[in-house]
Coordinates of C-alpha atoms in Angstrom, one line a residue:
T1 CA 108.2 -20.3 26.0
G2 CA 107.6 -21.5 22.4
L3 CA 105.8 -24.3 22.1
R4 CA 107.2 -27.7 23.5
G5 CA 105.4 -30.1 25.7
P6 CA 106.3 -30.8 29.1
P7 CA 109.2 -33.4 30.4
G8 CA 108.6 -35.3 33.2
D9 CA 106.1 -37.3 34.5
A10 CA 103.9 -34.9 35.5
G11 CA 100.2 -36.6 34.7
S12 CA 98.3 -37.2 31.5
A13 CA 95.1 -35.8 31.1
G14 CA 95.1 -36.2 27.5
L15 CA 94.2 -33.7 24.6
P16 CA 91.5 -32.7 22.4
E17 CA 91.1 -34.3 19.5
D18 CA 91.7 -31.6 17.1
L19 CA 95.1 -30.9 18.8
T20 CA 98.2 -32.4 17.9
P21 CA 101.3 -33.3 20.6
A22 CA 104.3 -32.1 19.6
P23 CA 107.6 -34.3 19.9
Q24 CA 108.0 -34.9 23.7
P25 CA 111.7 -34.4 24.7
L26 CA 112.9 -38.1 26.3
L27 CA 115.0 -36.6 29.4
F28 CA 116.3 -40.0 30.8
W29 CA 118.3 -39.2 33.6
S30 CA 116.2 -36.5 34.9
S31 CA 112.8 -39.1 34.8
R32 CA 115.3 -41.9 36.5
T33 CA 113.5 -44.0 39.3
A34 CA 116.2 -46.2 40.5
T35 CA 120.3 -46.2 39.5
S36 CA 123.0 -48.5 40.1
N37 CA 127.1 -47.0 39.8
M38 CA 126.0 -44.3 37.6
D39 CA 128.3 -41.1 37.1
S40 CA 125.9 -38.5 39.0
V41 CA 128.2 -36.1 37.3
Q42 CA 127.5 -36.6 33.9
G43 CA 124.2 -37.1 34.8
A44 CA 124.6 -33.3 35.5
S45 CA 124.6 -32.6 31.6
G46 CA 121.7 -34.5 30.9
L47 CA 124.1 -38.2 29.9
S48 CA 123.1 -41.5 31.4
R49 CA 126.9 -43.6 31.9
L50 CA 127.9 -46.0 34.0
G51 CA 129.9 -44.8 36.9
A52 CA 133.5 -46.1 38.8
A53 CA 132.5 -49.5 38.0
K54 CA 132.2 -52.9 35.5
E55 CA 127.9 -52.9 36.1
G56 CA 124.9 -50.6 36.3
F57 CA 121.6 -49.5 35.2
V58 CA 119.5 -46.2 35.2
E59 CA 115.6 -47.0 34.7
G60 CA 113.3 -44.3 35.0
R61 CA 109.4 -43.9 33.7
I62 CA 108.3 -40.5 31.7
R63 CA 104.6 -39.2 31.0
L64 CA 103.4 -38.4 27.6
P65 CA 101.0 -35.6 27.1
A66 CA 98.4 -38.1 25.0
S67 CA 97.4 -41.9 25.1
G68 CA 98.2 -43.2 21.7
R69 CA 100.9 -44.7 19.5
W70 CA 104.3 -42.8 20.0
R71 CA 107.7 -43.6 17.9
I72 CA 110.5 -42.3 20.1
Y73 CA 114.4 -43.0 20.1
A74 CA 117.0 -42.4 22.4
I75 CA 120.9 -41.8 21.3
I76 CA 123.9 -43.4 22.4
Y77 CA 127.4 -41.8 22.7
R78 CA 130.6 -43.7 22.4
D79 CA 133.7 -43.2 25.3
N80 CA 135.1 -39.5 25.6
A81 CA 138.9 -41.6 25.8
G82 CA 137.5 -43.1 22.1
T83 CA 139.8 -45.8 23.4
G84 CA 137.3 -48.0 25.3
S85 CA 136.7 -51.8 24.6
T86 CA 134.6 -52.6 21.9
S87 CA 133.4 -55.4 24.5
D88 CA 131.6 -52.6 26.6
T89 CA 127.8 -52.9 26.2
V90 CA 124.4 -50.9 26.9
Q91 CA 121.3 -52.7 26.8
I92 CA 118.0 -50.2 26.1
T93 CA 114.6 -51.6 27.0
F94 CA 111.3 -49.4 26.4
N95 CA 108.7 -50.4 28.3
G96 CA 109.7 -54.2 29.2
N97 CA 110.7 -54.7 25.6
V98 CA 114.5 -55.2 25.0
V99 CA 115.8 -52.9 22.5
G100 CA 118.9 -54.6 21.5
T101 CA 122.1 -54.2 23.2
F102 CA 124.8 -51.9 21.4
N103 CA 128.9 -52.3 21.4
N104 CA 131.3 -49.1 22.0
G105 CA 133.7 -48.0 19.2
P106 CA 133.6 -46.1 16.2
Q107 CA 131.1 -48.1 13.9
G108 CA 127.2 -45.8 14.2
Y109 CA 123.9 -47.3 14.1
P110 CA 121.7 -48.8 12.5
C111 CA 123.8 -50.1 9.3
A112 CA 122.7 -50.4 6.0
S113 CA 125.3 -53.4 5.6
P114 CA 128.6 -54.0 6.9
G115 CA 130.6 -51.1 7.1
K116 CA 127.9 -48.6 6.1
C117 CA 126.4 -46.9 8.7
L118 CA 124.8 -43.9 9.8
S119 CA 127.7 -42.2 11.7
K120 CA 132.0 -42.2 11.4
K121 CA 131.7 -41.0 15.1
G122 CA 130.6 -44.2 17.0
V123 CA 126.5 -42.0 17.5
Q124 CA 123.8 -44.9 17.4
A125 CA 120.4 -43.9 17.5
V126 CA 117.9 -46.5 18.6
E127 CA 114.2 -46.1 18.2
A128 CA 111.2 -48.2 19.0
E129 CA 107.8 -47.3 19.1
V130 CA 105.2 -47.5 22.0
S131 CA 102.0 -47.5 23.0
G132 CA 99.8 -45.9 25.7
S133 CA 101.2 -42.6 27.6
L134 CA 103.8 -43.8 29.4
V135 CA 107.7 -44.3 28.7
T136 CA 109.1 -46.7 30.9
F137 CA 113.1 -47.4 30.5
R138 CA 116.2 -49.2 31.5
F139 CA 119.9 -49.4 30.3
A140 CA 121.9 -52.0 31.7
F141 CA 125.3 -51.2 31.0
K142 CA 128.9 -53.4 31.6
S143 CA 132.0 -52.7 31.0
A144 CA 135.9 -53.7 31.1
S145 CA 136.7 -50.7 32.6
V146 CA 136.1 -48.9 35.9
D147 CA 138.0 -46.2 34.9
P148 CA 134.2 -43.7 34.0
E149 CA 136.0 -42.3 30.9
M150 CA 136.2 -45.3 28.9
H151 CA 132.3 -45.8 29.3
M152 CA 129.9 -45.0 26.7
S153 CA 126.7 -43.6 27.5
V154 CA 123.1 -42.0 26.5
G155 CA 121.9 -38.9 26.0
C156 CA 118.4 -37.9 25.7
G157 CA 116.2 -38.4 23.5
E158 CA 112.3 -38.0 22.0
A159 CA 109.0 -38.8 21.4
A160 CA 106.7 -38.3 18.1
F161 CA 102.6 -39.0 18.3
I162 CA 102.2 -40.8 15.1
S163 CA 98.4 -42.2 16.1
A164 CA 95.6 -41.8 18.6
G165 CA 94.5 -45.2 17.4
V166 CA 90.4 -45.8 16.6
F167 CA 89.3 -43.0 18.2
G168 CA 90.4 -39.9 17.0
A169 CA 89.1 -36.9 15.2
P170 CA 86.8 -37.5 12.0
L171 CA 89.3 -36.8 8.6
P172 CA 88.3 -33.4 6.1
S173 CA 86.5 -34.7 3.1
G174 CA 86.0 -33.0 -0.4
A175 CA 88.2 -31.3 -2.8
V176 CA 92.2 -32.0 -3.1
G177 CA 94.9 -30.0 -2.9
T178 CA 98.4 -31.5 -2.3
L179 CA 100.9 -31.2 0.0
K180 CA 104.7 -30.9 -1.7
A181 CA 107.4 -31.7 1.4
T182 CA 110.8 -31.5 1.2
I183 CA 113.2 -33.4 3.6
T184 CA 116.8 -31.9 4.0
D185 CA 119.6 -32.2 6.4
A186 CA 119.3 -28.7 8.5
V187 CA 123.2 -28.3 8.4
D188 CA 123.9 -28.9 4.9
G189 CA 120.5 -28.0 3.2
K190 CA 121.5 -31.8 1.1
G191 CA 118.0 -34.1 0.2
L192 CA 117.9 -37.0 2.9
K193 CA 117.1 -39.8 0.7
P194 CA 118.8 -43.4 1.5
S195 CA 122.7 -43.9 1.6
A196 CA 123.2 -40.0 0.9
S197 CA 126.5 -38.5 2.8
V198 CA 125.5 -35.7 4.6
S199 CA 126.5 -33.5 7.2
D200 CA 126.4 -34.3 10.7
G201 CA 126.5 -31.1 12.1
F202 CA 130.4 -31.1 12.2
S203 CA 132.0 -32.8 9.4
S204 CA 130.5 -32.7 5.8
D205 CA 129.7 -36.4 5.3
G206 CA 130.2 -37.2 8.8
Y207 CA 126.7 -39.4 8.9
M208 CA 125.2 -42.1 5.8
V209 CA 121.3 -41.7 5.6
V210 CA 120.2 -45.7 6.5
G211 CA 117.0 -45.8 5.4
T212 CA 114.0 -43.4 4.8
P213 CA 112.6 -40.5 6.4
R214 CA 109.0 -41.2 7.6
L215 CA 107.0 -38.3 7.5
V216 CA 103.6 -38.5 9.3
I217 CA 100.7 -36.7 8.4
L218 CA 97.4 -36.1 11.1
H219 CA 94.6 -34.6 11.4
G220 CA 94.0 -33.8 15.2
T221 CA 95.4 -36.9 16.8
T222 CA 94.1 -39.4 13.5
L223 CA 96.7 -40.8 11.3
V224 CA 95.8 -39.3 7.8
Q225 CA 99.1 -41.2 6.2
E226 CA 102.8 -42.0 6.6
V227 CA 104.7 -41.6 3.5
A228 CA 108.5 -42.7 3.2
P229 CA 109.9 -40.2 0.7
D230 CA 112.8 -42.0 -1.0
S231 CA 114.0 -39.1 -3.0
G232 CA 114.0 -36.4 -0.4
S233 CA 111.3 -35.4 -1.8
V234 CA 107.4 -36.1 -2.0
S235 CA 104.5 -35.1 -3.4
V236 CA 100.5 -36.6 -1.0
A237 CA 97.0 -35.7 -2.3
L238 CA 94.7 -34.8 0.7
P239 CA 91.4 -33.1 1.1
A240 CA 91.5 -29.8 2.0
G241 CA 91.2 -29.0 5.4
Q242 CA 94.1 -28.4 8.6
Y243 CA 96.9 -31.0 9.6
S244 CA 99.9 -31.2 10.8
C245 CA 103.2 -33.6 10.1
V246 CA 106.2 -34.8 12.1
A247 CA 109.3 -36.3 10.0
T248 CA 111.9 -39.0 11.6
L249 CA 115.0 -40.4 10.4
A250 CA 117.2 -42.5 12.7
G251 CA 120.2 -40.0 13.8
F252 CA 118.0 -36.7 13.7
M253 CA 115.6 -34.7 15.8
M254 CA 112.2 -34.7 15.1
F255 CA 111.4 -31.7 12.5
Y256 CA 107.2 -31.0 13.7
E257 CA 105.7 -28.7 11.4
P258 CA 102.4 -27.8 13.6
N259 CA 100.5 -26.0 10.0
C260 CA 100.6 -28.6 7.1
A261 CA 97.1 -26.9 6.0
V262 CA 96.3 -27.7 2.2
A263 CA 94.1 -25.8 0.0
A264 CA 90.9 -27.1 -2.7
G265 CA 93.1 -27.0 -5.7
E266 CA 96.3 -25.9 -5.2
T267 CA 99.8 -27.2 -4.0
R268 CA 101.5 -26.0 -0.2
S269 CA 105.6 -26.2 -0.6
I270 CA 107.2 -27.1 3.0
S271 CA 110.4 -27.7 4.1
F272 CA 111.5 -30.5 6.7
P273 CA 114.8 -29.3 7.3
M274 CA 116.2 -32.3 10.1
S275 CA 118.6 -31.3 12.8
P276 CA 121.7 -34.4 13.2
V277 CA 121.2 -34.7 16.7
L278 CA 123.7 -32.9 19.0
A279 CA 126.4 -33.6 21.8
P280 CA 125.5 -32.2 25.6
G281 CA 126.0 -28.7 25.8
Q282 CA 125.1 -27.7 22.3
A283 CA 122.5 -26.3 20.5
R284 CA 120.8 -25.3 16.9
I285 CA 118.7 -22.6 15.4
V286 CA 116.7 -23.5 13.1
L287 CA 115.0 -20.7 10.2
T288 CA 111.6 -22.3 8.8
W289 CA 109.2 -19.7 6.7
G290 CA 106.7 -19.9 3.7
P291 CA 107.4 -18.8 -0.3
D292 CA 106.9 -15.3 0.7
P293 CA 109.1 -13.5 1.3
K294 CA 111.8 -15.3 -0.9
D295 CA 114.5 -14.1 1.7
L296 CA 114.8 -14.4 5.7
D297 CA 117.8 -13.8 7.5
S298 CA 119.0 -15.4 10.5
Y299 CA 121.2 -13.5 12.9
L300 CA 122.4 -14.0 16.9
L301 CA 124.5 -11.7 18.6
V302 CA 126.5 -14.2 21.1
P303 CA 128.6 -12.7 24.2
N304 CA 132.4 -12.5 24.1
R305 CA 133.6 -15.2 26.7
D306 CA 135.8 -11.4 28.3
S307 CA 132.3 -9.8 29.5
A308 CA 134.4 -6.6 29.4
Q309 CA 134.9 -7.4 25.4
P310 CA 132.1 -6.7 22.7
P311 CA 129.9 -9.2 21.2
C312 CA 130.4 -10.9 18.0
E313 CA 127.5 -11.4 16.0
V314 CA 126.8 -14.5 12.7
W315 CA 125.2 -13.4 10.2
W316 CA 125.4 -14.3 6.6
K317 CA 127.8 -11.5 6.1
G318 CA 130.0 -12.9 9.1
K319 CA 129.4 -16.7 9.4
S320 CA 131.3 -17.6 12.4
C321 CA 132.2 -16.2 15.7
F322 CA 135.2 -16.8 18.5
S323 CA 136.8 -19.7 16.1
G324 CA 133.9 -21.4 14.9
T325 CA 131.9 -22.2 17.8
V326 CA 129.0 -20.7 16.8
R327 CA 128.1 -20.6 12.9
L328 CA 125.7 -20.0 10.5
D329 CA 125.5 -23.6 7.9
V330 CA 122.9 -22.4 6.1
D331 CA 121.9 -19.1 4.3
N332 CA 118.4 -19.4 2.1
T333 CA 117.6 -17.4 -0.2
Q334 CA 114.9 -18.6 -2.0
G335 CA 112.0 -18.8 0.3
L336 CA 111.0 -21.9 2.9
G337 CA 114.1 -22.3 4.5
P338 CA 116.1 -23.7 5.8
E339 CA 118.4 -20.4 8.2
T340 CA 120.6 -22.8 10.8
V341 CA 123.0 -21.5 13.4
T342 CA 125.2 -23.8 15.3
I343 CA 126.0 -23.1 18.5
V344 CA 128.9 -25.8 19.4
Q345 CA 130.2 -24.3 22.5
F346 CA 128.6 -21.9 25.0
N347 CA 129.9 -18.5 26.8
P348 CA 128.5 -16.9 29.8
G349 CA 126.3 -14.1 29.2
T350 CA 122.7 -13.6 27.0
Y351 CA 122.5 -14.5 23.5
V352 CA 119.8 -13.0 21.1
F353 CA 118.3 -14.3 18.1
R354 CA 116.3 -12.6 15.8
V355 CA 115.3 -12.2 11.8
D356 CA 115.1 -9.9 9.0
E357 CA 113.2 -9.4 6.1
Y358 CA 115.8 -8.8 3.7
K359 CA 115.4 -6.0 2.0
G360 CA 112.3 -5.7 4.1
Q361 CA 109.8 -2.1 3.4
K362 CA 109.3 -0.2 6.2
G363 CA 105.6 -0.1 6.8
K364 CA 105.2 -3.3 4.4
A365 CA 107.0 -6.3 6.4
K366 CA 105.5 -9.4 5.5
W367 CA 105.5 -11.1 8.8
A368 CA 101.8 -11.8 8.6
T369 CA 101.5 -14.2 5.7
S370 CA 105.6 -15.4 6.4
K371 CA 104.5 -18.3 8.7
A372 CA 107.9 -18.2 9.6
M373 CA 108.7 -20.5 12.8
V374 CA 112.3 -20.8 14.8
T375 CA 113.2 -23.8 16.1
Y376 CA 115.8 -23.8 19.1
Y377 CA 117.0 -27.8 19.4
A378 CA 119.1 -28.8 23.2
P379 CA 119.8 -31.9 23.8
H380 CA 118.9 -31.6 27.6
L381 CA 114.8 -30.0 26.0
G382 CA 115.0 -31.0 23.2
A383 CA 112.7 -28.5 20.1
V384 CA 111.2 -25.3 21.4
R385 CA 109.9 -24.2 18.6
Y386 CA 108.3 -19.7 18.4
F387 CA 106.1 -19.0 16.1
V388 CA 106.1 -15.4 14.2
G389 CA 103.1 -13.2 15.6
S390 CA 103.1 -15.4 19.2
D391 CA 106.1 -15.7 20.3
G392 CA 108.4 -12.5 20.6
Y393 CA 107.9 -8.8 18.8
T394 CA 108.6 -7.5 15.8
L395 CA 109.7 -4.2 14.9
E396 CA 109.2 -3.4 11.1
T397 CA 110.6 -5.4 9.4
V398 CA 113.0 -7.5 12.0
W399 CA 111.6 -10.1 14.5
Y400 CA 113.7 -10.9 18.2
V401 CA 112.4 -14.2 18.6
M402 CA 114.6 -15.4 22.1
S403 CA 117.2 -14.8 24.0
I404 CA 119.6 -17.7 25.3
D405 CA 121.1 -18.3 28.9
G406 CA 124.8 -19.2 27.8
A407 CA 124.9 -20.4 31.5
T408 CA 121.8 -23.1 30.7
R409 CA 120.9 -23.2 27.4
Q410 CA 117.6 -22.3 28.4
P411 CA 116.1 -19.9 25.9
T412 CA 113.5 -17.5 26.5
K413 CA 111.0 -15.9 24.6
C414 CA 112.1 -11.6 23.4
S415 CA 110.3 -9.1 25.0
R416 CA 111.3 -5.3 24.4
D417 CA 113.0 -4.7 28.0
S418 CA 114.8 -8.9 27.3
C419 CA 115.7 -7.9 23.6
P420 CA 115.8 -4.3 22.6
Q421 CA 116.0 -2.7 19.7
R422 CA 119.5 -3.3 17.5
I423 CA 120.8 -1.6 14.7
M424 CA 121.5 -4.2 12.2
P425 CA 125.5 -4.8 10.8
A426 CA 126.5 -2.2 8.6
Y427 CA 124.9 -2.7 4.6
P428 CA 126.1 -0.5 2.4
A429 CA 123.2 2.5 1.6
S430 CA 122.4 2.4 -1.9
S431 CA 121.4 -1.3 -1.7
F432 CA 119.3 -1.0 1.5
P433 CA 117.9 1.6 2.1
N434 CA 114.2 0.4 4.4
V435 CA 116.8 -1.2 6.7
V436 CA 115.4 -1.3 10.2

């Protein structure tokens, strides 16, 4: 369902030189090979947390789909109670190298200076780079308490391919075009530039951007350029050709755009909306597209917790359901996106996500040129990507993208059986004569 590499240690035969590996989820708990005194109940939700003990560890290995240089991260959450000792620690080790030892508490990581850190809720984003096709990890916990609720935890992470070294595909050459990249917070649409206050997904100023986003441009497995746009956007001159791009920034899930192609003498504008990392049990849906059509709209059908009651629908005229547990964060009307929906809490039942071309005309839908992509983020999956024309199905001006199982939070691309045609919410007829 969609585009995502396989997690776990399933083996790696490598990829063709002209294919860039997508970012991979790092599911640490499910990839464990040894543990001591860990909390298996929390493990079931993807968290590595110390159990009823003062010391413990989890270690394991994750095979990646290609050999090369990878940028990886893990997320540390403070204790659930919010009153755990600030002397509690977890030591993070990747591929035999100790990245650091991190304390419990409200101070996030990384920090630009004392008191000026990533998160106000104690989220710590630990980054590293590794080479090869294997990630080994060890998380060693120490605590002053034996109460698991007082213990910090390590969630899932991701790995982004950033270079194959010297054996990549030959680079394009010749006439030049321009790639214009805009990197924003997917929740509030603000540019991600150093020291900016942006949304962490829950508070409007919950994050302070620490450091500079990194935009990696690849041709297949060959690194073309890595740039650091300190103003939230950057223009890069490139020989005309096919490229892929990945944006990374501490505290945010990686954003991958497999089609960063540029044409000679033209400027290609691409939006890179980055999702703040999510807590276990949550999810986020991000819609992006090209400059035409200007306005695509997101619709998420949300099941009622009481199955005998009708579902709710999140869209641009009804931006939240069930006390804000599902909400439309961003409604973009000027092209590129993003449109962002956050699911804070799942109900049992089936969710259905679809996209409508605003004021689209029957028989003249613009899906073929829209470059529409939907990315579904969930901590236990990483990112799953869906592309119009190859995933789900279109019916005139509507793209039925995916259904989501509320119990497992697992997405499945739509079929006509799993996502039957749904009448759009009521519009003023005079304004929308061609709505399907």
